[in-house]
């Protein structure tokens, strides 16, 4: 599985609203025109409305990314 960084670098991950390419900054992704940003929590981009982004991160601490990173028992 490719990392978010590699997906952005390869142009495979784009803004879900505008379909613009994204740039990877320290803890966020930004659209080419700079008008939309998406936080990255524990390696997982949060593609939600800005109000929902803050709520998700503050309440869940990026819990969804932890679920995806945890491998199921064999």
PDB file of N, CA and C in Angstrom:
ATOM      1  N   UNK A   1       0.845  -1.177   0.000  1.00  0.00           N
ATOM      2  CA  UNK A   1       0.000   0.000   0.000  1.00  0.00           C
ATOM      3  C   UNK A   1       0.888   1.236   0.000  1.00  0.00           C
ATOM      4  N   UNK A   2       0.550   2.187  -0.881  1.00  0.00           N
ATOM      5  CA  UNK A   2       1.332   3.423  -0.961  1.00  0.00           C
ATOM      6  C   UNK A   2       0.955   4.368   0.167  1.00  0.00           C
ATOM      7  N   UNK A   3       1.932   5.089   0.647  1.00  0.00           N
ATOM      8  CA  UNK A   3       1.674   6.100   1.666  1.00  0.00           C
ATOM      9  C   UNK A   3       0.938   7.286   1.040  1.00  0.00           C
ATOM     10  N   UNK A   4       0.331   8.105   1.869  1.00  0.00           N
ATOM     11  CA  UNK A   4      -0.340   9.314   1.404  1.00  0.00           C
ATOM     12  C   UNK A   4       0.668  10.195   0.670  1.00  0.00           C
ATOM     13  N   UNK A   5       1.857  10.313   1.222  1.00  0.00           N
ATOM     14  CA  UNK A   5       2.895  11.125   0.591  1.00  0.00           C
ATOM     15  C   UNK A   5       3.160  10.645  -0.836  1.00  0.00           C
ATOM     16  N   UNK A   6       3.320   9.336  -1.018  1.00  0.00           N
ATOM     17  CA  UNK A   6       3.601   8.796  -2.346  1.00  0.00           C
ATOM     18  C   UNK A   6       2.420   8.978  -3.296  1.00  0.00           C
ATOM     19  N   UNK A   7       1.201   8.843  -2.784  1.00  0.00           N
ATOM     20  CA  UNK A   7       0.019   9.041  -3.621  1.00  0.00           C
ATOM     21  C   UNK A   7      -0.075  10.487  -4.103  1.00  0.00           C
ATOM     22  N   UNK A   8       0.242  11.428  -3.231  1.00  0.00           N
ATOM     23  CA  UNK A   8       0.239  12.840  -3.614  1.00  0.00           C
ATOM     24  C   UNK A   8       1.338  13.102  -4.631  1.00  0.00           C
ATOM     25  N   UNK A   9       2.518  12.591  -4.350  1.00  0.00           N
ATOM     26  CA  UNK A   9       3.665  12.780  -5.241  1.00  0.00           C
ATOM     27  C   UNK A   9       3.389  12.236  -6.637  1.00  0.00           C
ATOM     28  N   UNK A  10       2.680  11.121  -6.723  1.00  0.00           N
ATOM     29  CA  UNK A  10       2.375  10.490  -8.000  1.00  0.00           C
ATOM     30  C   UNK A  10       1.112  11.054  -8.664  1.00  0.00           C
ATOM     31  N   UNK A  11       0.446  12.019  -7.999  1.00  0.00           N
ATOM     32  CA  UNK A  11      -0.763  12.626  -8.559  1.00  0.00           C
ATOM     33  C   UNK A  11      -1.994  11.752  -8.477  1.00  0.00           C
ATOM     34  N   UNK A  12      -1.955  10.715  -7.652  1.00  0.00           N
ATOM     35  CA  UNK A  12      -3.081   9.791  -7.520  1.00  0.00           C
ATOM     36  C   UNK A  12      -4.126  10.268  -6.515  1.00  0.00           C
ATOM     37  N   UNK A  13      -3.749  11.148  -5.625  1.00  0.00           N
ATOM     38  CA  UNK A  13      -4.662  11.647  -4.606  1.00  0.00           C
ATOM     39  C   UNK A  13      -4.938  13.119  -4.913  1.00  0.00           C
ATOM     40  N   UNK A  14      -6.211  13.428  -5.134  1.00  0.00           N
ATOM     41  CA  UNK A  14      -6.603  14.794  -5.494  1.00  0.00           C
ATOM     42  C   UNK A  14      -7.688  15.280  -4.546  1.00  0.00           C
ATOM     43  N   UNK A  15      -7.974  16.569  -4.599  1.00  0.00           N
ATOM     44  CA  UNK A  15      -9.038  17.154  -3.786  1.00  0.00           C
ATOM     45  C   UNK A  15     -10.364  16.507  -4.170  1.00  0.00           C
ATOM     46  N   UNK A  16     -11.121  16.006  -3.209  1.00  0.00           N
ATOM     47  CA  UNK A  16     -12.399  15.365  -3.534  1.00  0.00           C
ATOM     48  C   UNK A  16     -13.455  16.349  -4.041  1.00  0.00           C
ATOM     49  N   UNK A  17     -13.273  17.633  -3.797  1.00  0.00           N
ATOM     50  CA  UNK A  17     -14.254  18.633  -4.221  1.00  0.00           C
ATOM     51  C   UNK A  17     -13.897  19.206  -5.591  1.00  0.00           C
ATOM     52  N   UNK A  18     -12.661  19.684  -5.728  1.00  0.00           N
ATOM     53  CA  UNK A  18     -12.261  20.391  -6.950  1.00  0.00           C
ATOM     54  C   UNK A  18     -11.473  19.531  -7.930  1.00  0.00           C
ATOM     55  N   UNK A  19     -11.002  18.386  -7.474  1.00  0.00           N
ATOM     56  CA  UNK A  19     -10.172  17.470  -8.274  1.00  0.00           C
ATOM     57  C   UNK A  19      -8.808  18.061  -8.620  1.00  0.00           C
ATOM     58  N   UNK A  20      -8.410  19.110  -7.912  1.00  0.00           N
ATOM     59  CA  UNK A  20      -7.085  19.697  -8.119  1.00  0.00           C
ATOM     60  C   UNK A  20      -6.029  18.799  -7.479  1.00  0.00           C
ATOM     61  N   UNK A  21      -4.814  18.917  -7.985  1.00  0.00           N
ATOM     62  CA  UNK A  21      -3.720  18.198  -7.360  1.00  0.00           C
ATOM     63  C   UNK A  21      -3.462  18.781  -5.975  1.00  0.00           C
ATOM     64  N   UNK A  22      -2.868  17.983  -5.134  1.00  0.00           N
ATOM     65  CA  UNK A  22      -2.595  18.376  -3.754  1.00  0.00           C
ATOM     66  C   UNK A  22      -1.094  18.468  -3.521  1.00  0.00           C
ATOM     67  N   UNK A  23      -0.727  19.327  -2.582  1.00  0.00           N
ATOM     68  CA  UNK A  23       0.655  19.426  -2.112  1.00  0.00           C
ATOM     69  C   UNK A  23       0.674  18.950  -0.679  1.00  0.00           C
ATOM     70  N   UNK A  24       1.726  18.228  -0.317  1.00  0.00           N
ATOM     71  CA  UNK A  24       1.851  17.722   1.047  1.00  0.00           C
ATOM     72  C   UNK A  24       2.676  18.700   1.853  1.00  0.00           C
ATOM     73  N   UNK A  25       2.079  19.262   2.885  1.00  0.00           N
ATOM     74  CA  UNK A  25       2.796  20.123   3.815  1.00  0.00           C
ATOM     75  C   UNK A  25       3.023  19.320   5.086  1.00  0.00           C
ATOM     76  N   UNK A  26       3.532  19.908   6.119  1.00  0.00           N
ATOM     77  CA  UNK A  26       3.889  19.166   7.327  1.00  0.00           C
ATOM     78  C   UNK A  26       2.763  18.270   7.847  1.00  0.00           C
ATOM     79  N   UNK A  27       1.617  18.840   8.155  1.00  0.00           N
ATOM     80  CA  UNK A  27       0.512  18.052   8.692  1.00  0.00           C
ATOM     81  C   UNK A  27      -0.789  18.289   7.936  1.00  0.00           C
ATOM     82  N   UNK A  28      -0.670  18.650   6.665  1.00  0.00           N
ATOM     83  CA  UNK A  28      -1.884  18.882   5.888  1.00  0.00           C
ATOM     84  C   UNK A  28      -1.613  18.752   4.398  1.00  0.00           C
ATOM     85  N   UNK A  29      -2.702  18.608   3.667  1.00  0.00           N
ATOM     86  CA  UNK A  29      -2.664  18.627   2.213  1.00  0.00           C
ATOM     87  C   UNK A  29      -3.321  19.921   1.764  1.00  0.00           C
ATOM     88  N   UNK A  30      -2.805  20.533   0.708  1.00  0.00           N
ATOM     89  CA  UNK A  30      -3.349  21.802   0.221  1.00  0.00           C
ATOM     90  C   UNK A  30      -3.576  21.688  -1.286  1.00  0.00           C
ATOM     91  N   UNK A  31      -4.703  22.246  -1.752  1.00  0.00           N
ATOM     92  CA  UNK A  31      -4.992  22.243  -3.179  1.00  0.00           C
ATOM     93  C   UNK A  31      -4.018  23.154  -3.916  1.00  0.00           C
ATOM     94  N   UNK A  32      -3.944  22.945  -5.209  1.00  0.00           N
ATOM     95  CA  UNK A  32      -3.020  23.707  -6.044  1.00  0.00           C
ATOM     96  C   UNK A  32      -3.264  25.206  -5.920  1.00  0.00           C
ATOM     97  N   UNK A  33      -4.543  25.627  -5.833  1.00  0.00           N
ATOM     98  CA  UNK A  33      -4.827  27.057  -5.721  1.00  0.00           C
ATOM     99  C   UNK A  33      -4.724  27.577  -4.289  1.00  0.00           C
ATOM    100  N   UNK A  34      -4.496  26.679  -3.319  1.00  0.00           N
ATOM    101  CA  UNK A  34      -4.316  27.067  -1.922  1.00  0.00           C
ATOM    102  C   UNK A  34      -5.593  27.407  -1.169  1.00  0.00           C
ATOM    103  N   UNK A  35      -6.757  27.191  -1.789  1.00  0.00           N
ATOM    104  CA  UNK A  35      -8.011  27.570  -1.142  1.00  0.00           C
ATOM    105  C   UNK A  35      -8.584  26.499  -0.222  1.00  0.00           C
ATOM    106  N   UNK A  36      -8.158  25.262  -0.385  1.00  0.00           N
ATOM    107  CA  UNK A  36      -8.658  24.182   0.471  1.00  0.00           C
ATOM    108  C   UNK A  36      -7.480  23.452   1.111  1.00  0.00           C
ATOM    109  N   UNK A  37      -7.626  23.146   2.381  1.00  0.00           N
ATOM    110  CA  UNK A  37      -6.618  22.352   3.084  1.00  0.00           C
ATOM    111  C   UNK A  37      -7.313  21.206   3.804  1.00  0.00           C
ATOM    112  N   UNK A  38      -6.587  20.127   3.953  1.00  0.00           N
ATOM    113  CA  UNK A  38      -7.087  18.946   4.634  1.00  0.00           C
ATOM    114  C   UNK A  38      -6.015  18.476   5.619  1.00  0.00           C
ATOM    115  N   UNK A  39      -6.363  18.353   6.886  1.00  0.00           N
ATOM    116  CA  UNK A  39      -5.372  17.875   7.848  1.00  0.00           C
ATOM    117  C   UNK A  39      -5.040  16.407   7.612  1.00  0.00           C
ATOM    118  N   UNK A  40      -3.861  16.013   8.062  1.00  0.00           N
ATOM    119  CA  UNK A  40      -3.440  14.622   8.010  1.00  0.00           C
ATOM    120  C   UNK A  40      -3.220  14.185   9.453  1.00  0.00           C
ATOM    121  N   UNK A  41      -4.009  13.218   9.909  1.00  0.00           N
ATOM    122  CA  UNK A  41      -3.921  12.718  11.286  1.00  0.00           C
ATOM    123  C   UNK A  41      -3.383  11.294  11.259  1.00  0.00           C
ATOM    124  N   UNK A  42      -2.234  11.092  11.859  1.00  0.00           N
ATOM    125  CA  UNK A  42      -1.604   9.769  11.905  1.00  0.00           C
ATOM    126  C   UNK A  42      -1.475   9.152  10.518  1.00  0.00           C
ATOM    127  N   UNK A  43      -1.127   9.974   9.527  1.00  0.00           N
ATOM    128  CA  UNK A  43      -0.921   9.476   8.174  1.00  0.00           C
ATOM    129  C   UNK A  43      -2.175   9.341   7.335  1.00  0.00           C
ATOM    130  N   UNK A  44      -3.336   9.745   7.875  1.00  0.00           N
ATOM    131  CA  UNK A  44      -4.602   9.633   7.153  1.00  0.00           C
ATOM    132  C   UNK A  44      -5.171  11.011   6.875  1.00  0.00           C
ATOM    133  N   UNK A  45      -5.396  11.346   5.592  1.00  0.00           N
ATOM    134  CA  UNK A  45      -5.995  12.644   5.297  1.00  0.00           C
ATOM    135  C   UNK A  45      -7.460  12.670   5.730  1.00  0.00           C
ATOM    136  N   UNK A  46      -7.902  13.807   6.256  1.00  0.00           N
ATOM    137  CA  UNK A  46      -9.279  13.962   6.705  1.00  0.00           C
ATOM    138  C   UNK A  46     -10.003  14.834   5.667  1.00  0.00           C
ATOM    139  N   UNK A  47     -10.696  14.156   4.740  1.00  0.00           N
ATOM    140  CA  UNK A  47     -11.393  14.855   3.660  1.00  0.00           C
ATOM    141  C   UNK A  47     -12.828  15.156   4.077  1.00  0.00           C
ATOM    142  N   UNK A  48     -12.970  16.031   5.057  1.00  0.00           N
ATOM    143  CA  UNK A  48     -14.280  16.423   5.564  1.00  0.00           C
ATOM    144  C   UNK A  48     -14.409  17.938   5.495  1.00  0.00           C
ATOM    145  N   UNK A  49     -15.635  18.416   5.629  1.00  0.00           N
ATOM    146  CA  UNK A  49     -15.897  19.844   5.780  1.00  0.00           C
ATOM    147  C   UNK A  49     -15.027  20.366   6.923  1.00  0.00           C
ATOM    148  N   UNK A  50     -14.498  21.589   6.829  1.00  0.00           N
ATOM    149  CA  UNK A  50     -13.599  22.101   7.876  1.00  0.00           C
ATOM    150  C   UNK A  50     -14.150  21.993   9.300  1.00  0.00           C
ATOM    151  N   UNK A  51     -15.435  22.245   9.521  1.00  0.00           N
ATOM    152  CA  UNK A  51     -15.987  22.104  10.871  1.00  0.00           C
ATOM    153  C   UNK A  51     -15.952  20.649  11.327  1.00  0.00           C
ATOM    154  N   UNK A  52     -16.269  19.738  10.429  1.00  0.00           N
ATOM    155  CA  UNK A  52     -16.236  18.321  10.771  1.00  0.00           C
ATOM    156  C   UNK A  52     -14.809  17.825  10.966  1.00  0.00           C
ATOM    157  N   UNK A  53     -13.861  18.410  10.237  1.00  0.00           N
ATOM    158  CA  UNK A  53     -12.453  18.039  10.422  1.00  0.00           C
ATOM    159  C   UNK A  53     -12.030  18.294  11.859  1.00  0.00           C
ATOM    160  N   UNK A  54     -12.298  19.503  12.335  1.00  0.00           N
ATOM    161  CA  UNK A  54     -11.892  19.862  13.701  1.00  0.00           C
ATOM    162  C   UNK A  54     -12.579  18.967  14.724  1.00  0.00           C
ATOM    163  N   UNK A  55     -13.853  18.707  14.509  1.00  0.00           N
ATOM    164  CA  UNK A  55     -14.608  17.861  15.439  1.00  0.00           C
ATOM    165  C   UNK A  55     -14.038  16.446  15.446  1.00  0.00           C
ATOM    166  N   UNK A  56     -13.783  15.894  14.271  1.00  0.00           N
ATOM    167  CA  UNK A  56     -13.251  14.537  14.180  1.00  0.00           C
ATOM    168  C   UNK A  56     -11.906  14.417  14.891  1.00  0.00           C
ATOM    169  N   UNK A  57     -11.016  15.343  14.597  1.00  0.00           N
ATOM    170  CA  UNK A  57      -9.676  15.269  15.178  1.00  0.00           C
ATOM    171  C   UNK A  57      -9.718  15.470  16.692  1.00  0.00           C
ATOM    172  N   UNK A  58     -10.517  16.429  17.166  1.00  0.00           N
ATOM    173  CA  UNK A  58     -10.550  16.688  18.604  1.00  0.00           C
ATOM    174  C   UNK A  58     -11.250  15.572  19.375  1.00  0.00           C
ATOM    175  N   UNK A  59     -12.317  15.026  18.825  1.00  0.00           N
ATOM    176  CA  UNK A  59     -13.047  13.980  19.548  1.00  0.00           C
ATOM    177  C   UNK A  59     -12.436  12.605  19.385  1.00  0.00           C
ATOM    178  N   UNK A  60     -11.951  12.302  18.195  1.00  0.00           N
ATOM    179  CA  UNK A  60     -11.490  10.946  17.921  1.00  0.00           C
ATOM    180  C   UNK A  60      -9.976  10.807  17.853  1.00  0.00           C
ATOM    181  N   UNK A  61      -9.271  11.924  17.798  1.00  0.00           N
ATOM    182  CA  UNK A  61      -7.818  11.868  17.742  1.00  0.00           C
ATOM    183  C   UNK A  61      -7.294  11.073  16.560  1.00  0.00           C
ATOM    184  N   UNK A  62      -8.057  11.046  15.450  1.00  0.00           N
ATOM    185  CA  UNK A  62      -7.617  10.288  14.284  1.00  0.00           C
ATOM    186  C   UNK A  62      -7.818   8.797  14.436  1.00  0.00           C
ATOM    187  N   UNK A  63      -8.811   8.402  15.218  1.00  0.00           N
ATOM    188  CA  UNK A  63      -9.044   6.993  15.515  1.00  0.00           C
ATOM    189  C   UNK A  63      -9.180   6.135  14.261  1.00  0.00           C
ATOM    190  N   UNK A  64      -9.821   6.657  13.222  1.00  0.00           N
ATOM    191  CA  UNK A  64     -10.027   5.876  12.013  1.00  0.00           C
ATOM    192  C   UNK A  64      -8.699   5.396  11.436  1.00  0.00           C
ATOM    193  N   UNK A  65      -7.698   6.241  11.430  1.00  0.00           N
ATOM    194  CA  UNK A  65      -6.421   5.830  10.866  1.00  0.00           C
ATOM    195  C   UNK A  65      -5.803   4.695  11.671  1.00  0.00           C
ATOM    196  N   UNK A  66      -6.012   4.691  12.978  1.00  0.00           N
ATOM    197  CA  UNK A  66      -5.489   3.613  13.810  1.00  0.00           C
ATOM    198  C   UNK A  66      -6.162   2.281  13.451  1.00  0.00           C
ATOM    199  N   UNK A  67      -7.457   2.328  13.139  1.00  0.00           N
ATOM    200  CA  UNK A  67      -8.165   1.111  12.748  1.00  0.00           C
ATOM    201  C   UNK A  67      -7.607   0.560  11.445  1.00  0.00           C
ATOM    202  N   UNK A  68      -7.303   1.451  10.488  1.00  0.00           N
ATOM    203  CA  UNK A  68      -6.769   0.988   9.214  1.00  0.00           C
ATOM    204  C   UNK A  68      -5.353   0.452   9.348  1.00  0.00           C
ATOM    205  N   UNK A  69      -4.588   1.004  10.275  1.00  0.00           N
ATOM    206  CA  UNK A  69      -3.204   0.569  10.450  1.00  0.00           C
ATOM    207  C   UNK A  69      -3.104  -0.743  11.215  1.00  0.00           C
ATOM    208  N   UNK A  70      -4.136  -1.082  11.991  1.00  0.00           N
ATOM    209  CA  UNK A  70      -4.115  -2.309  12.782  1.00  0.00           C
ATOM    210  C   UNK A  70      -4.436  -3.489  11.887  1.00  0.00           C
ATOM    211  N   UNK A  71      -3.568  -4.465  11.873  1.00  0.00           N
ATOM    212  CA  UNK A  71      -3.783  -5.641  11.034  1.00  0.00           C
ATOM    213  C   UNK A  71      -4.668  -6.622  11.783  1.00  0.00           C
ATOM    214  N   UNK A  72      -5.628  -7.238  11.082  1.00  0.00           N
ATOM    215  CA  UNK A  72      -6.492  -8.211  11.751  1.00  0.00           C
ATOM    216  C   UNK A  72      -5.696  -9.464  12.119  1.00  0.00           C
ATOM    217  N   UNK A  73      -6.138 -10.161  13.181  1.00  0.00           N
ATOM    218  CA  UNK A  73      -5.430 -11.390  13.567  1.00  0.00           C
ATOM    219  C   UNK A  73      -5.588 -12.447  12.484  1.00  0.00           C
ATOM    220  N   UNK A  74      -4.571 -13.269  12.355  1.00  0.00           N
ATOM    221  CA  UNK A  74      -4.609 -14.342  11.316  1.00  0.00           C
ATOM    222  C   UNK A  74      -5.058 -15.635  11.899  1.00  0.00           C
TER     223      UNK A  74
END
